mmCIF file of C-alpha atoms in Angstrom:
data_model
loop_
_atom_site.group_PDB
_atom_site.id
_atom_site.type_symbol
_atom_site.label_atom_id
_atom_site.label_comp_id
_atom_site.label_asym_id
_atom_site.label_seq_id
_atom_site.Cartn_x
_atom_site.Cartn_y
_atom_site.Cartn_z
ATOM 1 C CA MET B 1 -81.731 26.120 31.141
ATOM 2 C CA ALA B 2 -83.298 27.663 34.151
ATOM 3 C CA GLY B 3 -86.449 25.408 34.019
ATOM 4 C CA ARG B 4 -84.378 22.283 33.608
ATOM 5 C CA GLY B 5 -82.936 20.343 36.540
ATOM 6 C CA ARG B 6 -79.287 20.110 37.069
ATOM 7 C CA VAL B 7 -77.506 17.101 35.421
ATOM 8 C CA SER B 8 -75.300 15.101 37.656
ATOM 9 C CA MET B 9 -71.832 14.230 36.614
ATOM 10 C CA GLN B 10 -72.698 10.518 36.445
ATOM 11 C CA GLU B 11 -75.552 11.359 33.919
ATOM 12 C CA HIS B 12 -73.230 13.704 31.956
ATOM 13 C CA MET B 13 -70.647 10.948 31.555
ATOM 14 C CA ALA B 14 -73.181 8.378 30.432
ATOM 15 C CA ILE B 15 -74.332 10.443 27.394
ATOM 16 C CA ASP B 16 -73.364 8.861 24.062
ATOM 17 C CA VAL B 17 -71.395 6.089 25.441
ATOM 18 C CA SER B 18 -73.110 3.713 22.985
ATOM 19 C CA PRO B 19 -73.376 5.583 19.680
ATOM 20 C CA GLY B 20 -74.106 2.550 17.597
ATOM 21 C CA PRO B 21 -73.061 -1.177 17.056
ATOM 22 C CA ILE B 22 -69.629 -2.231 17.979
ATOM 23 C CA ARG B 23 -67.353 -2.499 14.851
ATOM 24 C CA PRO B 24 -64.420 -4.863 14.725
ATOM 25 C CA ILE B 25 -60.933 -3.393 15.021
ATOM 26 C CA CYS B 26 -59.073 -3.055 11.720
ATOM 27 C CA LEU B 27 -55.694 -4.646 11.247
ATOM 28 C CA ILE B 28 -52.692 -2.385 10.722
ATOM 29 C CA SER B 29 -52.177 -4.028 7.267
ATOM 30 C CA HIS B 30 -55.719 -2.784 6.272
ATOM 31 C CA TYR B 31 -54.188 0.721 5.970
ATOM 32 C CA PHE B 32 -51.393 -0.218 3.512
ATOM 33 C CA PRO B 33 -52.233 -0.650 -0.196
ATOM 34 C CA HIS B 34 -52.743 -4.099 -1.640
ATOM 35 C CA PHE B 35 -51.836 -4.721 -5.263
ATOM 36 C CA TYR B 36 -53.864 -7.169 -7.335
ATOM 37 C CA PRO B 37 -53.212 -8.001 -11.006
ATOM 38 C CA THR B 38 -56.534 -6.826 -12.299
ATOM 39 C CA ALA B 39 -57.662 -4.407 -9.708
ATOM 40 C CA GLU B 40 -56.778 -1.061 -8.326
ATOM 41 C CA PRO B 41 -54.983 -0.966 -4.842
ATOM 42 C CA ALA B 42 -57.280 -0.427 -1.936
ATOM 43 C CA LEU B 43 -56.394 3.024 -0.389
ATOM 44 C CA ARG B 44 -58.871 2.755 2.487
ATOM 45 C CA PRO B 45 -59.538 -0.049 5.042
ATOM 46 C CA PRO B 46 -62.213 -2.480 3.734
ATOM 47 C CA ASP B 47 -65.645 -2.350 5.325
ATOM 48 C CA PRO B 48 -65.950 -5.408 7.533
ATOM 49 C CA SER B 49 -69.627 -6.014 6.432
ATOM 50 C CA PRO B 50 -70.411 -7.784 4.294
ATOM 51 C CA PRO B 51 -67.567 -10.266 4.375
ATOM 52 C CA VAL B 52 -65.487 -10.474 1.278
ATOM 53 C CA THR B 53 -63.757 -13.607 0.350
ATOM 54 C CA PRO B 54 -59.974 -12.782 -0.039
ATOM 55 C CA VAL B 55 -58.458 -13.101 -3.576
ATOM 56 C CA ARG B 56 -55.019 -14.738 -3.821
ATOM 57 C CA SER B 57 -52.779 -12.611 -6.000
ATOM 58 C CA ALA B 58 -50.446 -14.113 -8.443
ATOM 59 C CA PRO B 59 -46.737 -14.040 -7.575
ATOM 60 C CA GLN B 60 -45.017 -11.058 -9.039
ATOM 61 C CA PRO B 61 -41.313 -10.827 -10.031
ATOM 62 C CA GLN B 62 -39.097 -8.952 -7.656
ATOM 63 C CA PRO B 63 -36.301 -6.637 -8.658
ATOM 64 C CA ASP B 64 -32.675 -8.030 -8.114
ATOM 65 C CA PRO B 65 -31.204 -6.825 -4.805
ATOM 66 C CA GLU B 66 -28.116 -4.654 -4.849
ATOM 67 C CA PRO B 67 -25.043 -6.813 -5.071
ATOM 68 C CA GLU B 68 -23.353 -7.523 -1.792
ATOM 69 C CA GLY B 69 -19.602 -7.490 -0.983
ATOM 70 C CA ASP B 70 -19.397 -11.239 -1.535
ATOM 71 C CA SER B 71 -20.666 -11.144 -5.098
ATOM 72 C CA ASP B 72 -18.599 -12.417 -7.885
ATOM 73 C CA ASP B 73 -19.022 -9.211 -9.877
ATOM 74 C CA SER B 74 -15.818 -7.250 -9.080
ATOM 75 C CA THR B 75 -17.661 -3.908 -9.348
ATOM 76 C CA ALA B 76 -19.332 -4.636 -6.026
ATOM 77 C CA LEU B 77 -16.140 -3.962 -4.396
ATOM 78 C CA GLY B 78 -15.772 -0.412 -5.692
ATOM 79 C CA THR B 79 -13.326 1.386 -7.949
ATOM 80 C CA LEU B 80 -10.020 3.242 -7.501
ATOM 81 C CA GLU B 81 -8.832 6.165 -9.416
ATOM 82 C CA PHE B 82 -5.066 6.846 -9.666
ATOM 83 C CA THR B 83 -2.177 8.146 -11.810
ATOM 84 C CA LEU B 84 1.204 6.658 -12.524
ATOM 85 C CA LEU B 85 4.220 8.538 -13.734
ATOM 86 C CA PHE B 86 7.659 7.046 -14.416
ATOM 87 C CA ASP B 87 10.271 9.734 -14.091
ATOM 88 C CA ALA B 88 13.164 8.217 -15.908
ATOM 89 C CA GLY B 89 15.468 11.166 -15.345
ATOM 90 C CA ASN B 90 15.230 10.874 -11.572
ATOM 91 C CA SER B 91 14.719 7.099 -11.474
ATOM 92 C CA SER B 92 11.473 7.297 -9.611
ATOM 93 C CA LEU B 93 7.964 6.067 -9.893
ATOM 94 C CA HIS B 94 5.127 8.328 -8.700
ATOM 95 C CA CYS B 95 1.730 6.804 -7.875
ATOM 96 C CA THR B 96 -0.852 9.523 -7.012
ATOM 97 C CA ALA B 97 -3.990 7.971 -5.352
ATOM 98 C CA HIS B 98 -7.032 10.176 -6.133
ATOM 99 C CA ARG B 99 -10.206 8.704 -4.890
ATOM 100 C CA ALA B 100 -12.315 5.516 -4.404
ATOM 101 C CA LYS B 101 -15.998 4.996 -5.120
ATOM 102 C CA GLY B 102 -18.619 2.485 -3.846
ATOM 103 C CA LEU B 103 -16.445 0.804 -1.235
ATOM 104 C CA LYS B 104 -18.105 -2.012 0.671
ATOM 105 C CA PRO B 105 -16.832 -2.144 4.273
ATOM 106 C CA LEU B 106 -16.429 -5.424 5.997
ATOM 107 C CA ALA B 107 -18.676 -6.695 8.936
ATOM 108 C CA SER B 108 -17.203 -3.970 11.206
ATOM 109 C CA GLY B 109 -18.942 -1.314 9.216
ATOM 110 C CA SER B 110 -15.783 0.863 9.218
ATOM 111 C CA VAL B 111 -15.376 3.426 6.460
ATOM 112 C CA ASP B 112 -11.955 4.743 7.544
ATOM 113 C CA THR B 113 -9.636 3.719 4.679
ATOM 114 C CA PHE B 114 -6.194 4.199 3.182
ATOM 115 C CA VAL B 115 -4.241 2.964 0.161
ATOM 116 C CA LYS B 116 -1.262 0.643 0.417
ATOM 117 C CA ALA B 117 1.138 0.158 -2.495
ATOM 118 C CA ASN B 118 3.771 -2.580 -3.101
ATOM 119 C CA LEU B 119 6.219 -3.289 -5.822
ATOM 120 C CA LEU B 120 6.262 -6.916 -6.918
ATOM 121 C CA PRO B 121 8.336 -9.074 -7.107
ATOM 122 C CA GLY B 122 10.141 -8.063 -3.966
ATOM 123 C CA ALA B 123 9.923 -7.977 -0.140
ATOM 124 C CA SER B 124 6.495 -6.581 0.520
ATOM 125 C CA LYS B 125 7.714 -4.673 3.642
ATOM 126 C CA ALA B 126 10.599 -3.191 1.878
ATOM 127 C CA SER B 127 8.512 -1.656 -0.927
ATOM 128 C CA GLN B 128 5.430 -0.793 1.058
ATOM 129 C CA LEU B 129 4.030 2.768 0.934
ATOM 130 C CA ARG B 130 0.646 4.075 2.214
ATOM 131 C CA THR B 131 -1.428 7.154 2.116
ATOM 132 C CA ARG B 132 -3.018 8.858 5.097
ATOM 133 C CA THR B 133 -6.389 7.468 6.402
ATOM 134 C CA VAL B 134 -9.520 9.231 5.219
ATOM 135 C CA ARG B 135 -12.407 8.708 7.761
ATOM 136 C CA GLY B 136 -16.159 8.517 7.537
ATOM 137 C CA THR B 137 -16.870 7.980 3.824
ATOM 138 C CA ARG B 138 -17.251 5.220 1.336
ATOM 139 C CA GLY B 139 -15.995 7.599 -1.269
ATOM 140 C CA PRO B 140 -12.673 8.775 0.115
ATOM 141 C CA VAL B 141 -10.560 11.357 -1.626
ATOM 142 C CA TRP B 142 -6.736 11.110 -0.877
ATOM 143 C CA GLU B 143 -5.025 13.120 -3.634
ATOM 144 C CA GLU B 144 -1.677 11.953 -2.290
ATOM 145 C CA THR B 145 1.426 10.913 -4.134
ATOM 146 C CA LEU B 146 3.518 7.979 -3.181
ATOM 147 C CA THR B 147 7.109 7.903 -4.636
ATOM 148 C CA TYR B 148 9.411 4.902 -5.310
ATOM 149 C CA HIS B 149 13.040 6.025 -5.536
ATOM 150 C CA GLY B 150 15.605 3.935 -7.558
ATOM 151 C CA PHE B 151 12.918 2.814 -9.957
ATOM 152 C CA THR B 152 14.846 1.991 -13.259
ATOM 153 C CA LEU B 153 13.747 0.976 -16.751
ATOM 154 C CA GLN B 154 14.581 -2.666 -15.948
ATOM 155 C CA ASP B 155 12.129 -2.450 -13.023
ATOM 156 C CA ALA B 156 9.471 -1.250 -15.236
ATOM 157 C CA ARG B 157 9.892 -4.091 -17.561
ATOM 158 C CA ARG B 158 9.463 -6.833 -14.953
ATOM 159 C CA LYS B 159 7.635 -5.405 -11.950
ATOM 160 C CA THR B 160 3.938 -5.018 -11.107
ATOM 161 C CA LEU B 161 2.409 -2.426 -8.833
ATOM 162 C CA ARG B 162 -0.203 -3.669 -6.334
ATOM 163 C CA LEU B 163 -2.570 -1.209 -4.774
ATOM 164 C CA CYS B 164 -4.882 -2.261 -1.901
ATOM 165 C CA VAL B 165 -7.623 -0.354 -0.297
ATOM 166 C CA CYS B 166 -7.583 -1.025 3.401
ATOM 167 C CA GLU B 167 -9.573 -0.388 6.545
ATOM 168 C CA ASP B 168 -7.846 1.540 9.300
ATOM 169 C CA PRO B 169 -6.384 -1.183 11.624
ATOM 170 C CA TRP B 170 -6.642 1.047 14.650
ATOM 171 C CA LEU B 171 -10.476 0.645 14.456
ATOM 172 C CA ARG B 172 -10.527 -3.037 13.537
ATOM 173 C CA ARG B 173 -7.932 -3.998 16.241
ATOM 174 C CA ARG B 174 -6.688 -6.621 13.877
ATOM 175 C CA ARG B 175 -3.059 -6.664 12.650
ATOM 176 C CA ARG B 176 -3.692 -8.543 9.406
ATOM 177 C CA ALA B 177 -7.308 -7.492 8.374
ATOM 178 C CA PRO B 178 -7.926 -8.363 4.713
ATOM 179 C CA PRO B 179 -8.243 -5.383 2.374
ATOM 180 C CA LEU B 180 -11.503 -4.246 0.969
ATOM 181 C CA GLY B 181 -10.162 -4.807 -2.538
ATOM 182 C CA GLU B 182 -6.903 -4.755 -4.576
ATOM 183 C CA LEU B 183 -5.665 -4.397 -8.092
ATOM 184 C CA ARG B 184 -2.353 -5.063 -9.920
ATOM 185 C CA VAL B 185 -0.982 -3.019 -12.741
ATOM 186 C CA PRO B 186 1.953 -4.327 -14.896
ATOM 187 C CA LEU B 187 4.497 -1.417 -15.335
ATOM 188 C CA ARG B 188 5.970 -2.518 -18.554
ATOM 189 C CA LYS B 189 3.461 -0.566 -20.645
ATOM 190 C CA LEU B 190 4.316 2.689 -18.939
ATOM 191 C CA VAL B 191 5.868 5.314 -21.245
ATOM 192 C CA PRO B 192 8.704 7.205 -19.421
ATOM 193 C CA ASN B 193 7.894 10.734 -18.499
ATOM 194 C CA ARG B 194 4.284 10.385 -19.497
ATOM 195 C CA ALA B 195 1.605 10.300 -16.888
ATOM 196 C CA ARG B 196 -1.167 7.713 -17.209
ATOM 197 C CA SER B 197 -4.537 7.753 -15.338
ATOM 198 C CA PHE B 198 -6.603 4.726 -14.340
ATOM 199 C CA ASP B 199 -10.115 4.115 -13.060
ATOM 200 C CA VAL B 200 -10.166 0.455 -12.222
ATOM 201 C CA CYS B 201 -12.630 -1.892 -10.431
ATOM 202 C CA LEU B 202 -11.071 -3.462 -7.275
ATOM 203 C CA GLU B 203 -10.750 -7.227 -7.142
ATOM 204 C CA ARG B 204 -10.577 -9.803 -4.361
ATOM 205 C CA ARG B 205 -7.178 -10.474 -2.584
ATOM 206 C CA ARG B 206 -5.225 -13.232 -4.177
ATOM 207 C CA LEU B 207 -4.297 -15.665 -1.580
ATOM 208 C CA THR B 208 -2.792 -19.172 -1.449
ATOM 209 C CA LYS B 209 -1.719 -21.496 1.237
ATOM 210 C CA ARG B 210 1.573 -22.969 2.097
ATOM 211 C CA PRO B 211 2.728 -25.023 5.041
ATOM 212 C CA LYS B 212 4.410 -23.262 7.922
ATOM 213 C CA SER B 213 7.543 -24.535 9.548
ATOM 214 C CA LEU B 214 7.023 -26.854 12.657
ATOM 215 C CA ASP B 215 9.158 -24.389 14.773
ATOM 216 C CA THR B 216 6.828 -21.557 14.193
ATOM 217 C CA ALA B 217 3.558 -23.412 14.225
ATOM 218 C CA ARG B 218 3.920 -24.208 17.922
ATOM 219 C CA GLY B 219 0.754 -26.459 18.126
ATOM 220 C CA MET B 220 -1.437 -24.156 15.950
ATOM 221 C CA SER B 221 -2.528 -24.545 12.421
ATOM 222 C CA LEU B 222 0.262 -25.682 10.095
ATOM 223 C CA TYR B 223 -1.226 -23.570 7.243
ATOM 224 C CA GLU B 224 -1.473 -19.823 6.971
ATOM 225 C CA GLU B 225 -2.757 -17.565 4.143
ATOM 226 C CA VAL B 226 0.189 -15.816 2.407
ATOM 227 C CA GLU B 227 0.608 -14.042 -0.916
ATOM 228 C CA VAL B 228 2.615 -15.395 -3.775
ATOM 229 C CA GLU B 229 5.447 -13.094 -4.144
ATOM 230 C CA ALA B 230 8.985 -13.141 -5.713
ATOM 231 C CA ALA B 231 10.727 -16.214 -6.890
ATOM 232 C CA TRP B 232 13.993 -14.682 -5.891
ATOM 233 C CA GLU B 233 15.165 -12.456 -3.005
ATOM 234 C CA GLU B 234 16.107 -8.796 -3.325
ATOM 235 C CA ARG B 235 18.368 -7.000 -0.991
ATOM 236 C CA GLY B 236 17.692 -3.420 -2.155
ATOM 237 C CA ARG B 237 19.720 -0.860 -3.853
ATOM 238 C CA VAL B 238 21.864 2.317 -3.076
ATOM 239 C CA LEU B 239 22.178 5.606 -4.811
ATOM 240 C CA LEU B 240 25.831 6.777 -5.169
ATOM 241 C CA SER B 241 27.328 9.887 -6.541
ATOM 242 C CA LEU B 242 30.949 10.054 -7.775
ATOM 243 C CA CYS B 243 33.027 13.045 -8.709
ATOM 244 C CA TYR B 244 36.748 13.515 -9.170
ATOM 245 C CA SER B 245 37.630 16.971 -7.911
ATOM 246 C CA SER B 246 40.616 18.611 -9.628
ATOM 247 C CA GLN B 247 40.889 21.276 -6.995
ATOM 248 C CA ARG B 248 41.062 18.890 -4.022
ATOM 249 C CA GLY B 249 42.855 16.212 -5.963
ATOM 250 C CA GLY B 250 40.846 13.278 -5.154
ATOM 251 C CA LEU B 251 37.547 11.322 -5.312
ATOM 252 C CA LEU B 252 34.281 12.561 -3.686
ATOM 253 C CA VAL B 253 31.887 9.733 -2.977
ATOM 254 C CA GLY B 254 28.288 10.624 -1.925
ATOM 255 C CA VAL B 255 26.013 8.190 -0.235
ATOM 256 C CA LEU B 256 22.599 9.811 -1.085
ATOM 257 C CA ARG B 257 20.050 7.126 -0.138
ATOM 258 C CA CYS B 258 19.037 3.499 -0.162
ATOM 259 C CA ALA B 259 15.674 1.954 -1.293
ATOM 260 C CA HIS B 260 13.792 -1.311 -0.627
ATOM 261 C CA LEU B 261 16.242 -2.756 1.721
ATOM 262 C CA ALA B 262 15.716 -6.297 3.121
ATOM 263 C CA PRO B 263 14.250 -6.218 6.673
ATOM 264 C CA MET B 264 16.677 -7.601 9.263
ATOM 265 C CA ASP B 265 14.824 -6.951 12.614
ATOM 266 C CA ALA B 266 11.913 -8.639 14.189
ATOM 267 C CA ASN B 267 9.775 -5.601 13.600
ATOM 268 C CA GLY B 268 9.916 -5.945 9.964
ATOM 269 C CA TYR B 269 12.453 -2.998 9.448
ATOM 270 C CA SER B 270 16.226 -2.249 9.717
ATOM 271 C CA ASP B 271 18.452 0.330 11.318
ATOM 272 C CA PRO B 272 20.670 0.832 8.171
ATOM 273 C CA PHE B 273 24.019 2.534 7.732
ATOM 274 C CA VAL B 274 26.616 2.285 4.933
ATOM 275 C CA ARG B 275 30.254 1.528 4.976
ATOM 276 C CA LEU B 276 32.867 2.545 2.376
ATOM 277 C CA PHE B 277 36.204 0.996 1.821
ATOM 278 C CA LEU B 278 38.845 1.833 -0.816
ATOM 279 C CA HIS B 279 40.953 -1.327 -1.646
ATOM 280 C CA PRO B 280 44.023 -1.601 -1.519
ATOM 281 C CA LYS B 281 44.292 0.413 1.541
ATOM 282 C CA ALA B 282 45.146 4.123 1.126
ATOM 283 C CA GLY B 283 46.207 5.074 4.576
ATOM 284 C CA LYS B 284 43.977 5.893 7.550
ATOM 285 C CA LYS B 285 41.207 7.434 5.462
ATOM 286 C CA SER B 286 40.461 4.249 3.385
ATOM 287 C CA LYS B 287 37.275 3.449 5.485
ATOM 288 C CA TYR B 288 34.147 5.519 6.257
ATOM 289 C CA LYS B 289 30.848 5.003 7.692
ATOM 290 C CA THR B 290 27.613 6.933 7.558
ATOM 291 C CA SER B 291 25.308 7.648 10.444
ATOM 292 C CA VAL B 292 22.433 5.127 11.380
ATOM 293 C CA ARG B 293 19.010 5.654 10.381
ATOM 294 C CA LYS B 294 16.478 4.116 12.694
ATOM 295 C CA LYS B 295 13.585 1.854 11.722
ATOM 296 C CA THR B 296 13.414 2.292 7.984
ATOM 297 C CA LEU B 297 13.864 0.324 4.752
ATOM 298 C CA ASN B 298 14.246 3.434 2.584
ATOM 299 C CA PRO B 299 16.827 5.615 4.399
ATOM 300 C CA GLU B 300 18.112 8.930 3.178
ATOM 301 C CA PHE B 301 21.782 9.833 4.081
ATOM 302 C CA ASN B 302 23.158 12.628 1.823
ATOM 303 C CA GLU B 303 26.569 12.203 3.273
ATOM 304 C CA GLU B 304 29.831 12.764 1.302
ATOM 305 C CA PHE B 305 33.328 11.297 1.859
ATOM 306 C CA PHE B 306 36.710 12.223 0.263
ATOM 307 C CA TYR B 307 39.660 9.827 -1.069
ATOM 308 C CA ALA B 308 42.840 11.671 -1.899
ATOM 309 C CA GLY B 309 44.706 10.410 -4.854
ATOM 310 C CA LEU B 310 45.501 10.855 -8.545
ATOM 311 C CA ARG B 311 43.021 9.626 -11.082
ATOM 312 C CA GLU B 312 45.632 7.057 -12.341
ATOM 313 C CA GLU B 313 46.090 5.631 -8.910
ATOM 314 C CA LEU B 314 42.317 5.540 -8.178
ATOM 315 C CA ALA B 315 41.620 3.775 -11.486
ATOM 316 C CA GLN B 316 43.548 0.704 -10.067
ATOM 317 C CA LYS B 317 41.583 0.600 -6.908
ATOM 318 C CA THR B 318 38.160 -0.899 -6.017
ATOM 319 C CA LEU B 319 35.469 0.922 -4.051
ATOM 320 C CA LEU B 320 33.479 -1.444 -1.688
ATOM 321 C CA VAL B 321 30.079 -0.105 -0.665
ATOM 322 C CA SER B 322 28.174 -2.200 2.010
ATOM 323 C CA VAL B 323 24.902 -1.653 3.791
ATOM 324 C CA TRP B 324 24.421 -2.906 7.304
ATOM 325 C CA ASP B 325 21.717 -3.150 9.984
ATOM 326 C CA TYR B 326 22.878 -1.754 13.215
ATOM 327 C CA ASP B 327 22.417 -4.069 16.294
ATOM 328 C CA LEU B 328 23.122 -2.726 19.848
ATOM 329 C CA GLY B 329 25.234 -5.189 21.788
ATOM 330 C CA THR B 330 25.527 -7.678 18.950
ATOM 331 C CA ALA B 331 27.205 -7.958 15.641
ATOM 332 C CA ASP B 332 25.835 -5.848 12.883
ATOM 333 C CA ASP B 333 23.748 -7.707 10.204
ATOM 334 C CA PHE B 334 24.858 -7.505 6.518
ATOM 335 C CA ILE B 335 22.137 -6.346 4.272
ATOM 336 C CA GLY B 336 23.941 -6.098 0.801
ATOM 337 C CA GLY B 337 26.823 -4.654 -1.017
ATOM 338 C CA VAL B 338 28.292 -3.407 -4.290
ATOM 339 C CA GLN B 339 31.798 -2.992 -5.575
ATOM 340 C CA LEU B 340 32.907 -0.343 -8.235
ATOM 341 C CA SER B 341 36.116 -0.807 -10.259
ATOM 342 C CA ASN B 342 37.520 -1.188 -13.749
ATOM 343 C CA ARG B 343 37.228 -4.996 -13.261
ATOM 344 C CA ALA B 344 33.606 -4.780 -12.395
ATOM 345 C CA GLY B 345 31.012 -5.444 -14.958
ATOM 346 C CA GLY B 346 28.015 -3.509 -16.425
ATOM 347 C CA GLU B 347 26.961 -0.174 -14.992
ATOM 348 C CA ARG B 348 29.300 -0.551 -11.971
ATOM 349 C CA GLN B 349 32.344 -0.534 -14.293
ATOM 350 C CA GLN B 350 30.864 2.175 -16.490
ATOM 351 C CA HIS B 351 30.051 4.467 -13.383
ATOM 352 C CA TRP B 352 33.591 4.139 -12.115
ATOM 353 C CA ARG B 353 35.333 4.831 -15.467
ATOM 354 C CA GLU B 354 33.172 7.794 -16.421
ATOM 355 C CA CYS B 355 33.790 9.416 -13.034
ATOM 356 C CA LEU B 356 37.522 9.133 -13.288
ATOM 357 C CA GLY B 357 37.634 9.992 -16.990
ATOM 358 C CA ARG B 358 36.239 13.527 -16.423
ATOM 359 C CA SER B 359 36.973 16.039 -13.699
ATOM 360 C CA ASP B 360 34.591 18.079 -11.633
ATOM 361 C CA ARG B 361 31.425 16.239 -12.968
ATOM 362 C CA ARG B 362 29.167 14.588 -10.566
ATOM 363 C CA LEU B 363 27.639 11.295 -11.645
ATOM 364 C CA GLU B 364 24.760 9.677 -9.847
ATOM 365 C CA LEU B 365 23.618 6.150 -10.316
ATOM 366 C CA TRP B 366 21.467 3.521 -8.502
ATOM 367 C CA HIS B 367 23.231 0.215 -7.925
ATOM 368 C CA PRO B 368 21.456 -3.054 -6.824
ATOM 369 C CA LEU B 369 22.889 -4.727 -3.732
ATOM 370 C CA ASP B 370 24.478 -8.202 -3.780
ATOM 371 C CA GLY B 371 23.575 -10.586 -0.947
ATOM 372 C CA THR B 372 27.048 -11.992 -0.648
ATOM 373 C CA PRO B 373 29.548 -10.120 1.626
ATOM 374 C CA LEU B 374 32.401 -8.491 -0.318
ATOM 375 C CA GLN B 375 35.814 -9.795 0.691
ATOM 376 C CA LEU B 376 39.124 -8.667 -0.876
ATOM 377 C CA SER B 377 42.680 -9.536 0.089
ATOM 378 C CA ASP B 378 45.491 -7.086 0.184
#
């Protein structure tokens, strides 16, 4: 190195700048395998020289894509696992929502879901129950039990339970967002006091169209999507307990709870309370009233009232029970009522007679409410 002259920086940078002939730049697609019907896939980029005539490959069958949410196949909407139990002794229906699988969220991409239940026929708002919201998964696990009180054998024979899997409306910012899927279970096949488990595919929501009244349309579309529900109106029911006390010498009337009351307020609920009236009048203590339960269609009262008198005297009287919606500053709205006496029919008469026929025995029974106000003359 000592005998050689120093190499300038320019000469150093000029060394090997032209190692050979310039090769064309390969396309990015050359680095991906190409499949031909009679040849092995090319795993290396092809040599640009000599030129090769491309061979057109025959069309190959493609696998079917995964069904989307708008597929006619109901399994594309997912499945719901739940258990039903008709507790005949306590007149209640228990629905335990376990889990859902394979849910397909709507365009919002939300995966925050809950289960909503309704008993049909009947007012949807009155019989509506829902689970908590499970967030962030297409396979939510609720393990939550929804209970319908006042559910009788007659209800099981004619009613259907509708279960909907819905997105959380807080995220969608829509009040009437369609559910991800629903299913309907006729309850007539339930065996009392025996649990039955289901794992059912969700279906599309069943909708129809009906004309709206001109008063509510207000220049907008005269049609709205609604669900076909009951052919008759239900007012709800009340759970009463009767007991003739031999020690106190009178009748103990317990107002325990109401269920599935008709909504009377604009918010879809009521502020219910119960009035009692023993007819004909029996002094100042012939009328009683429970406290008011705010914004509910399934109130629980657990209040008891006393009517003094001999059993023979009470047997000639009539107990009127009426449920009202409390309104501040205006007249209260009548929701429904029932009367118990020896002249009443069916279970109302039987409840009254069995109570007065035995002392110190509490009898509880659910009674459906009539929509006509009860009026008796003295």
